[in-house]
Amino acid sequence: MWFASCELFFEARKNQPADLAQWLAVEGLCSAAWEEKTRFNRSLKAGPREISLEIRQHLMRARVDARFKSSMARFTEKGWFRHAWVTFVAGNPSSPFVKMAEELIKSVHYFSSWPILVYNFGFAAPETWTPERFPQLVIIHAAPLPSDPHIRRSFNFNKLRSILMARVLTGVQVDVDQFVAPGADILFDLTQKWVNKEYPFPLLPAHFLDWSIKDQPNAPWWPRYCPDPEKPCPMQTMRWAHAHPTWSYWALPFFGRWVRRHFRDERLPNVTVQGFQAAALRVGDVMEDEDLLNVALWEERANKQWCKFDVPATVEFESLLSWKSSDGHRCIHGIGCENIGGDKRWYLNGVPKVYWTAHHAVEPDLTAKYLERIRTR
């Protein structure tokens, strides 16, 4: 039984607002009729690295692991999850990425009331991942991205596929090298508040680095958005963001537009904004998911961004775990006591952070120890 497919999305499009948003998101990935219309629209012309419609349709199919159908039924209404954490993984059960994912799954069970959807784009999921052991887990299987070198995309674009196929009314994307901490469930309510009809874009946390053309001189997007960060850059609307988006269903068409543009290798034309001449950009040349999300948000003039809720290292939690009541409101232990470095344009005094998730949790044994310490603190 398919949990996600072009046919399912089309048939459900009139059921409720979320289903309509879902279809608007995937129409350009799924519809032959939509594809036919592009023949008469030069702005939608596909490029040489286009992934064909047939393959795009195949990439929108996903099925729930048979072991977790009861779990899915418990958490869904009318085919949708109300809130969910969403991640993705590939690899055999002994791979480091699968081991990292297990610690992430544990953290959700320790500190969240909501389910976690794990999209498996590789081999069979570990047999030890069972609904009895992890009652908030739902495993969903989907095909890997094509391996043909002419149309190959980064594995990380599976992040955007998992978001598009998750059927989550309000979601938080987490990578397998993250863990969830106490209080993180507030992200769902805040996202539901801020991502809406008036602001239909995902929210991403500020990156700990203020990337610019100085750091990425060969990146093809900077001539369009900010060729000189010492001068006004009207096309860049926010500091570089980290690719850990939160979204409501209102943002699904945004994700769909940009996955479509990338998979069809579309081109953004030259434009002039506030006297600045922005160079053209072929979307397929934007090589990673994080790069694409930043480009997309700037292009659509989005201007809201999370503080750093994905602290850059697990060891930063040492600052919280070592706190004593005698410290009062002071943070005096460990590297977690400083704000994220500031910049000249967006955060003059540094980026504030909250300890709702940790990133770069790449040592599963160490992560397990931190989770246990947090649980018993």
Short mmCIF file of N, CA, C and O in Angstrom, two decimals, residues 139-237:
data_model
loop_
_atom_site.label_atom_id
_atom_site.label_comp_id
_atom_site.label_asym_id
_atom_site.label_seq_id
_atom_site.Cartn_x
_atom_site.Cartn_y
_atom_site.Cartn_z
N ILE A 139 8.44 3.89 10.12
CA ILE A 139 9.44 3.75 9.05
C ILE A 139 8.72 3.75 7.71
O ILE A 139 7.73 3.03 7.52
N ILE A 140 9.23 4.56 6.80
CA ILE A 140 8.64 4.69 5.47
C ILE A 140 9.74 4.44 4.44
O ILE A 140 10.84 5.00 4.54
N HIS A 141 9.46 3.59 3.47
CA HIS A 141 10.44 3.21 2.46
C HIS A 141 10.18 3.93 1.14
O HIS A 141 9.02 4.06 0.72
N ALA A 142 11.25 4.36 0.51
CA ALA A 142 11.15 4.99 -0.80
C ALA A 142 12.41 4.67 -1.60
O ALA A 142 13.46 4.33 -1.04
N ALA A 143 12.31 4.79 -2.90
CA ALA A 143 13.43 4.45 -3.79
C ALA A 143 14.54 5.48 -3.67
O ALA A 143 14.29 6.66 -3.38
N PRO A 144 15.78 5.07 -3.89
CA PRO A 144 16.89 6.04 -3.90
C PRO A 144 16.82 6.94 -5.12
O PRO A 144 16.11 6.66 -6.09
N LEU A 145 17.56 8.02 -5.07
CA LEU A 145 17.69 8.90 -6.23
C LEU A 145 18.43 8.18 -7.35
O LEU A 145 19.21 7.26 -7.11
N PRO A 146 18.21 8.59 -8.59
CA PRO A 146 18.86 7.90 -9.72
C PRO A 146 20.38 8.03 -9.66
O PRO A 146 20.93 9.05 -9.22
N SER A 147 21.06 6.98 -10.11
CA SER A 147 22.53 6.95 -10.08
C SER A 147 23.17 7.33 -11.40
O SER A 147 24.40 7.48 -11.47
N ASP A 148 22.38 7.48 -12.45
CA ASP A 148 22.92 7.89 -13.75
C ASP A 148 23.70 9.20 -13.59
O ASP A 148 23.16 10.19 -13.10
N PRO A 149 24.96 9.23 -13.97
CA PRO A 149 25.78 10.44 -13.73
C PRO A 149 25.24 11.70 -14.39
O PRO A 149 25.52 12.80 -13.92
N HIS A 150 24.45 11.57 -15.46
CA HIS A 150 23.91 12.75 -16.15
C HIS A 150 22.81 13.43 -15.35
O HIS A 150 22.57 14.63 -15.52
N ILE A 151 22.14 12.69 -14.47
CA ILE A 151 21.03 13.27 -13.71
C ILE A 151 21.20 13.05 -12.20
O ILE A 151 20.28 13.29 -11.43
N ARG A 152 22.38 12.61 -11.79
CA ARG A 152 22.61 12.31 -10.38
C ARG A 152 22.45 13.57 -9.53
O ARG A 152 22.91 14.65 -9.91
N ARG A 153 21.81 13.43 -8.38
CA ARG A 153 21.69 14.50 -7.39
C ARG A 153 22.30 14.03 -6.08
O ARG A 153 22.42 12.83 -5.83
N SER A 154 22.67 14.99 -5.26
CA SER A 154 23.21 14.66 -3.94
C SER A 154 22.21 13.84 -3.14
O SER A 154 21.00 14.07 -3.19
N PHE A 155 22.74 12.88 -2.37
CA PHE A 155 21.88 12.08 -1.49
C PHE A 155 21.04 12.97 -0.59
O PHE A 155 19.91 12.62 -0.22
N ASN A 156 21.56 14.14 -0.23
CA ASN A 156 20.86 15.01 0.71
C ASN A 156 19.57 15.60 0.17
O ASN A 156 18.76 16.14 0.94
N PHE A 157 19.34 15.50 -1.14
CA PHE A 157 18.05 15.95 -1.66
C PHE A 157 16.92 15.02 -1.23
O PHE A 157 15.74 15.35 -1.37
N ASN A 158 17.28 13.86 -0.68
CA ASN A 158 16.25 13.02 -0.07
C ASN A 158 15.60 13.70 1.13
O ASN A 158 14.47 13.35 1.50
N LYS A 159 16.28 14.64 1.72
CA LYS A 159 15.66 15.42 2.79
C LYS A 159 14.41 16.12 2.28
O LYS A 159 13.34 16.08 2.92
N LEU A 160 14.52 16.76 1.12
CA LEU A 160 13.39 17.49 0.56
C LEU A 160 12.31 16.53 0.07
O LEU A 160 11.11 16.81 0.18
N ARG A 161 12.71 15.39 -0.46
CA ARG A 161 11.72 14.38 -0.84
C ARG A 161 10.94 13.89 0.39
O ARG A 161 9.71 13.74 0.32
N SER A 162 11.64 13.66 1.49
CA SER A 162 10.95 13.15 2.68
C SER A 162 9.96 14.19 3.21
O SER A 162 8.86 13.83 3.66
N ILE A 163 10.31 15.46 3.14
CA ILE A 163 9.38 16.51 3.56
C ILE A 163 8.15 16.52 2.66
O ILE A 163 7.01 16.60 3.13
N LEU A 164 8.37 16.42 1.34
CA LEU A 164 7.25 16.46 0.40
C LEU A 164 6.31 15.27 0.54
O LEU A 164 5.12 15.38 0.28
N MET A 165 6.84 14.13 0.95
CA MET A 165 6.02 12.92 1.03
C MET A 165 5.56 12.61 2.45
O MET A 165 4.86 11.61 2.66
N ALA A 166 5.90 13.43 3.43
CA ALA A 166 5.65 13.08 4.84
C ALA A 166 4.18 13.17 5.23
O ALA A 166 3.76 12.50 6.17
N ARG A 167 3.42 14.03 4.56
CA ARG A 167 2.01 14.24 4.90
C ARG A 167 1.89 14.60 6.39
O ARG A 167 1.17 13.98 7.17
N VAL A 168 2.61 15.65 6.74
CA VAL A 168 2.66 16.17 8.10
C VAL A 168 2.10 17.59 8.08
O VAL A 168 2.56 18.42 7.30
N LEU A 169 1.13 17.88 8.93
CA LEU A 169 0.56 19.22 8.97
C LEU A 169 1.57 20.23 9.50
O LEU A 169 1.65 21.35 9.00
N THR A 170 2.32 19.84 10.51
CA THR A 170 3.41 20.68 11.03
C THR A 170 4.59 19.77 11.32
O THR A 170 4.45 18.80 12.08
N GLY A 171 5.73 20.05 10.71
CA GLY A 171 6.86 19.15 10.82
C GLY A 171 8.15 19.85 11.21
O GLY A 171 8.31 21.06 10.99
N VAL A 172 9.05 19.07 11.78
CA VAL A 172 10.40 19.53 12.09
C VAL A 172 11.35 18.50 11.49
O VAL A 172 11.28 17.31 11.84
N GLN A 173 12.21 18.95 10.59
CA GLN A 173 13.19 18.05 9.98
C GLN A 173 14.42 17.98 10.87
O GLN A 173 14.94 19.01 11.33
N VAL A 174 14.87 16.77 11.13
CA VAL A 174 16.09 16.55 11.90
C VAL A 174 16.98 15.58 11.13
O VAL A 174 16.49 14.61 10.57
N ASP A 175 18.27 15.87 11.10
CA ASP A 175 19.21 14.94 10.48
C ASP A 175 19.56 13.83 11.46
O ASP A 175 19.39 13.98 12.67
N VAL A 176 20.11 12.73 10.93
CA VAL A 176 20.41 11.60 11.81
C VAL A 176 21.52 11.93 12.80
O VAL A 176 21.63 11.28 13.85
N ASP A 177 22.33 12.96 12.50
CA ASP A 177 23.37 13.34 13.45
C ASP A 177 22.90 14.47 14.37
O ASP A 177 23.67 15.34 14.77
N GLN A 178 21.62 14.44 14.70
CA GLN A 178 21.05 15.33 15.70
C GLN A 178 20.43 14.50 16.81
O GLN A 178 20.21 13.30 16.66
N PHE A 179 20.13 15.16 17.93
CA PHE A 179 19.22 14.57 18.90
C PHE A 179 18.29 15.65 19.43
O PHE A 179 18.60 16.84 19.38
N VAL A 180 17.14 15.22 19.90
CA VAL A 180 16.11 16.10 20.42
C VAL A 180 16.27 16.19 21.93
O VAL A 180 16.57 15.20 22.60
N ALA A 181 16.06 17.38 22.48
CA ALA A 181 16.23 17.62 23.92
C ALA A 181 14.90 18.07 24.54
O ALA A 181 13.94 18.39 23.83
N PRO A 182 14.82 18.10 25.85
CA PRO A 182 13.60 18.55 26.51
C PRO A 182 13.18 19.95 26.06
O PRO A 182 14.02 20.83 25.86
N GLY A 183 11.89 20.14 25.87
CA GLY A 183 11.36 21.43 25.46
C GLY A 183 11.23 21.61 23.97
O GLY A 183 10.61 22.58 23.51
N ALA A 184 11.78 20.69 23.18
CA ALA A 184 11.81 20.88 21.73
C ALA A 184 10.42 20.84 21.09
O ALA A 184 10.23 21.38 20.00
N ASP A 185 9.45 20.23 21.75
CA ASP A 185 8.11 20.16 21.17
C ASP A 185 7.49 21.53 20.94
O ASP A 185 6.55 21.66 20.16
N ILE A 186 8.02 22.56 21.60
CA ILE A 186 7.49 23.90 21.37
C ILE A 186 7.67 24.35 19.93
O ILE A 186 6.95 25.22 19.43
N LEU A 187 8.62 23.73 19.22
CA LEU A 187 8.83 24.08 17.82
C LEU A 187 7.58 23.87 16.98
O LEU A 187 7.34 24.62 16.02
N PHE A 188 6.79 22.87 17.31
CA PHE A 188 5.58 22.60 16.51
C PHE A 188 4.57 23.73 16.66
O PHE A 188 4.03 24.23 15.67
N ASP A 189 4.32 24.16 17.88
CA ASP A 189 3.35 25.24 18.10
C ASP A 189 3.84 26.55 17.49
O ASP A 189 3.07 27.29 16.88
N LEU A 190 5.12 26.84 17.65
CA LEU A 190 5.66 28.08 17.10
C LEU A 190 5.65 28.06 15.57
O LEU A 190 5.33 29.06 14.93
N THR A 191 5.97 26.91 14.99
CA THR A 191 5.93 26.80 13.53
C THR A 191 4.52 26.97 13.01
O THR A 191 4.28 27.66 12.01
N GLN A 192 3.58 26.33 13.68
CA GLN A 192 2.17 26.45 13.27
C GLN A 192 1.72 27.91 13.32
O GLN A 192 0.91 28.36 12.50
N LYS A 193 2.25 28.66 14.28
CA LYS A 193 1.90 30.08 14.41
C LYS A 193 2.49 30.92 13.30
O LYS A 193 1.81 31.80 12.74
N TRP A 194 3.75 30.66 12.93
CA TRP A 194 4.47 31.57 12.05
C TRP A 194 4.46 31.17 10.58
O TRP A 194 4.69 32.01 9.70
N VAL A 195 4.23 29.90 10.26
CA VAL A 195 4.17 29.46 8.86
C VAL A 195 2.71 29.28 8.50
O VAL A 195 2.06 28.33 8.94
N ASN A 196 2.18 30.19 7.71
CA ASN A 196 0.74 30.25 7.49
C ASN A 196 0.45 30.79 6.09
O ASN A 196 1.36 30.92 5.26
N LYS A 197 -0.79 31.10 5.85
CA LYS A 197 -1.19 31.58 4.52
C LYS A 197 -0.45 32.86 4.15
O LYS A 197 -0.07 33.07 2.98
N GLU A 198 -0.22 33.74 5.12
CA GLU A 198 0.45 35.00 4.87
C GLU A 198 1.97 34.84 4.73
O GLU A 198 2.62 35.64 4.07
N TYR A 199 2.52 33.81 5.36
CA TYR A 199 3.97 33.57 5.27
C TYR A 199 4.18 32.08 4.99
O TYR A 199 4.46 31.29 5.89
N PRO A 200 4.04 31.67 3.72
CA PRO A 200 4.05 30.24 3.37
C PRO A 200 5.45 29.69 3.07
O PRO A 200 5.67 29.05 2.04
N PHE A 201 6.38 29.96 3.98
CA PHE A 201 7.76 29.53 3.79
C PHE A 201 8.24 28.77 5.02
O PHE A 201 7.82 29.07 6.14
N PRO A 202 9.13 27.82 4.85
CA PRO A 202 9.68 27.14 6.02
C PRO A 202 10.57 28.08 6.82
O PRO A 202 11.05 29.11 6.32
N LEU A 203 10.78 27.72 8.08
CA LEU A 203 11.68 28.46 8.95
C LEU A 203 12.93 27.61 9.18
O LEU A 203 12.82 26.44 9.54
N LEU A 204 14.09 28.21 9.00
CA LEU A 204 15.37 27.52 9.21
C LEU A 204 16.17 28.27 10.26
O LEU A 204 16.09 29.51 10.35
N PRO A 205 16.96 27.57 11.06
CA PRO A 205 17.80 28.26 12.03
C PRO A 205 19.00 28.93 11.36
O PRO A 205 19.52 28.43 10.35
N ALA A 206 19.41 30.05 11.91
CA ALA A 206 20.62 30.70 11.42
C ALA A 206 21.81 29.74 11.52
O ALA A 206 21.92 28.95 12.46
N HIS A 207 22.67 29.81 10.54
CA HIS A 207 23.87 28.97 10.56
C HIS A 207 24.89 29.57 11.52
O HIS A 207 24.90 30.78 11.76
N PHE A 208 25.76 28.72 12.06
CA PHE A 208 26.80 29.24 12.94
C PHE A 208 27.89 29.97 12.17
O PHE A 208 28.73 30.66 12.76
N LEU A 209 27.87 29.85 10.83
CA LEU A 209 28.81 30.59 9.98
C LEU A 209 28.02 31.50 9.04
O LEU A 209 27.00 31.09 8.48
N ASP A 210 28.48 32.72 8.87
CA ASP A 210 27.85 33.66 7.95
C ASP A 210 28.51 33.50 6.58
O ASP A 210 29.35 34.30 6.17
N TRP A 211 28.10 32.46 5.86
CA TRP A 211 28.71 32.17 4.57
C TRP A 211 28.54 33.33 3.60
O TRP A 211 27.48 33.99 3.55
N SER A 212 29.56 33.56 2.79
CA SER A 212 29.50 34.57 1.73
C SER A 212 30.43 34.14 0.61
O SER A 212 31.07 33.09 0.68
N ILE A 213 30.51 34.96 -0.41
CA ILE A 213 31.39 34.65 -1.54
C ILE A 213 32.86 34.58 -1.10
O ILE A 213 33.68 33.90 -1.74
N LYS A 214 33.19 35.21 0.02
CA LYS A 214 34.56 35.13 0.52
C LYS A 214 34.90 33.70 0.96
O LYS A 214 36.05 33.27 0.85
N ASP A 215 33.90 33.00 1.46
CA ASP A 215 34.11 31.62 1.92
C ASP A 215 33.89 30.61 0.80
O ASP A 215 34.46 29.51 0.84
N GLN A 216 33.04 30.97 -0.16
CA GLN A 216 32.66 30.05 -1.24
C GLN A 216 32.85 30.75 -2.59
O GLN A 216 31.90 31.02 -3.31
N PRO A 217 34.08 31.05 -2.97
CA PRO A 217 34.30 31.86 -4.18
C PRO A 217 33.82 31.21 -5.47
O PRO A 217 33.57 31.91 -6.45
N ASN A 218 33.69 29.90 -5.48
CA ASN A 218 33.27 29.21 -6.70
C ASN A 218 31.79 28.84 -6.70
O ASN A 218 31.32 28.23 -7.66
N ALA A 219 31.07 29.18 -5.65
CA ALA A 219 29.64 28.85 -5.60
C ALA A 219 28.88 29.66 -6.64
O ALA A 219 29.03 30.89 -6.71
N PRO A 220 28.06 29.03 -7.46
CA PRO A 220 27.45 29.74 -8.59
C PRO A 220 26.35 30.71 -8.22
O PRO A 220 25.92 31.51 -9.07
N TRP A 221 25.87 30.70 -6.98
CA TRP A 221 24.74 31.55 -6.62
C TRP A 221 25.14 32.94 -6.14
O TRP A 221 24.32 33.86 -6.18
N TRP A 222 26.37 33.14 -5.69
CA TRP A 222 26.71 34.44 -5.11
C TRP A 222 26.64 35.58 -6.11
O TRP A 222 26.23 36.70 -5.74
N PRO A 223 27.01 35.43 -7.40
CA PRO A 223 26.85 36.55 -8.33
C PRO A 223 25.41 37.04 -8.43
O PRO A 223 25.19 38.22 -8.73
N ARG A 224 24.45 36.17 -8.16
CA ARG A 224 23.05 36.58 -8.21
C ARG A 224 22.62 37.26 -6.91
O ARG A 224 21.83 38.22 -6.94
N TYR A 225 23.11 36.76 -5.79
CA TYR A 225 22.55 37.20 -4.51
C TYR A 225 23.44 38.16 -3.74
O TYR A 225 22.93 39.06 -3.07
N CYS A 226 24.75 38.00 -3.81
CA CYS A 226 25.62 38.92 -3.06
C CYS A 226 27.06 38.78 -3.52
O CYS A 226 27.87 38.12 -2.85
N PRO A 227 27.42 39.42 -4.63
CA PRO A 227 28.79 39.30 -5.13
C PRO A 227 29.82 40.03 -4.27
O PRO A 227 31.01 39.73 -4.35
N ASP A 228 29.36 40.97 -3.45
CA ASP A 228 30.27 41.70 -2.57
C ASP A 228 29.54 42.00 -1.26
O ASP A 228 28.72 42.93 -1.19
N PRO A 229 29.81 41.24 -0.19
CA PRO A 229 29.09 41.45 1.08
C PRO A 229 29.40 42.78 1.75
O PRO A 229 28.72 43.14 2.72
N GLU A 230 30.38 43.51 1.25
CA GLU A 230 30.66 44.84 1.80
C GLU A 230 29.74 45.90 1.21
O GLU A 230 29.75 47.05 1.66
N LYS A 231 28.96 45.53 0.20
CA LYS A 231 28.03 46.45 -0.43
C LYS A 231 26.60 45.93 -0.23
O LYS A 231 26.40 44.78 0.12
N PRO A 232 25.60 46.79 -0.45
CA PRO A 232 24.21 46.32 -0.32
C PRO A 232 23.93 45.14 -1.25
O PRO A 232 24.34 45.14 -2.41
N CYS A 233 23.24 44.14 -0.71
CA CYS A 233 22.88 42.94 -1.48
C CYS A 233 21.37 42.74 -1.37
O CYS A 233 20.91 41.93 -0.55
N PRO A 234 20.59 43.46 -2.16
CA PRO A 234 19.13 43.39 -1.99
C PRO A 234 18.53 42.03 -2.30
O PRO A 234 17.41 41.74 -1.86
N MET A 235 19.26 41.16 -3.00
CA MET A 235 18.71 39.84 -3.31
C MET A 235 18.88 38.86 -2.15
O MET A 235 18.18 37.84 -2.10
N GLN A 236 19.81 39.12 -1.23
CA GLN A 236 19.99 38.25 -0.08
C GLN A 236 19.20 38.83 1.08
O GLN A 236 19.52 39.89 1.62
N THR A 237 18.18 38.13 1.53
CA THR A 237 17.25 38.67 2.52
C THR A 237 17.53 38.22 3.94
O THR A 237 16.92 38.75 4.87
#
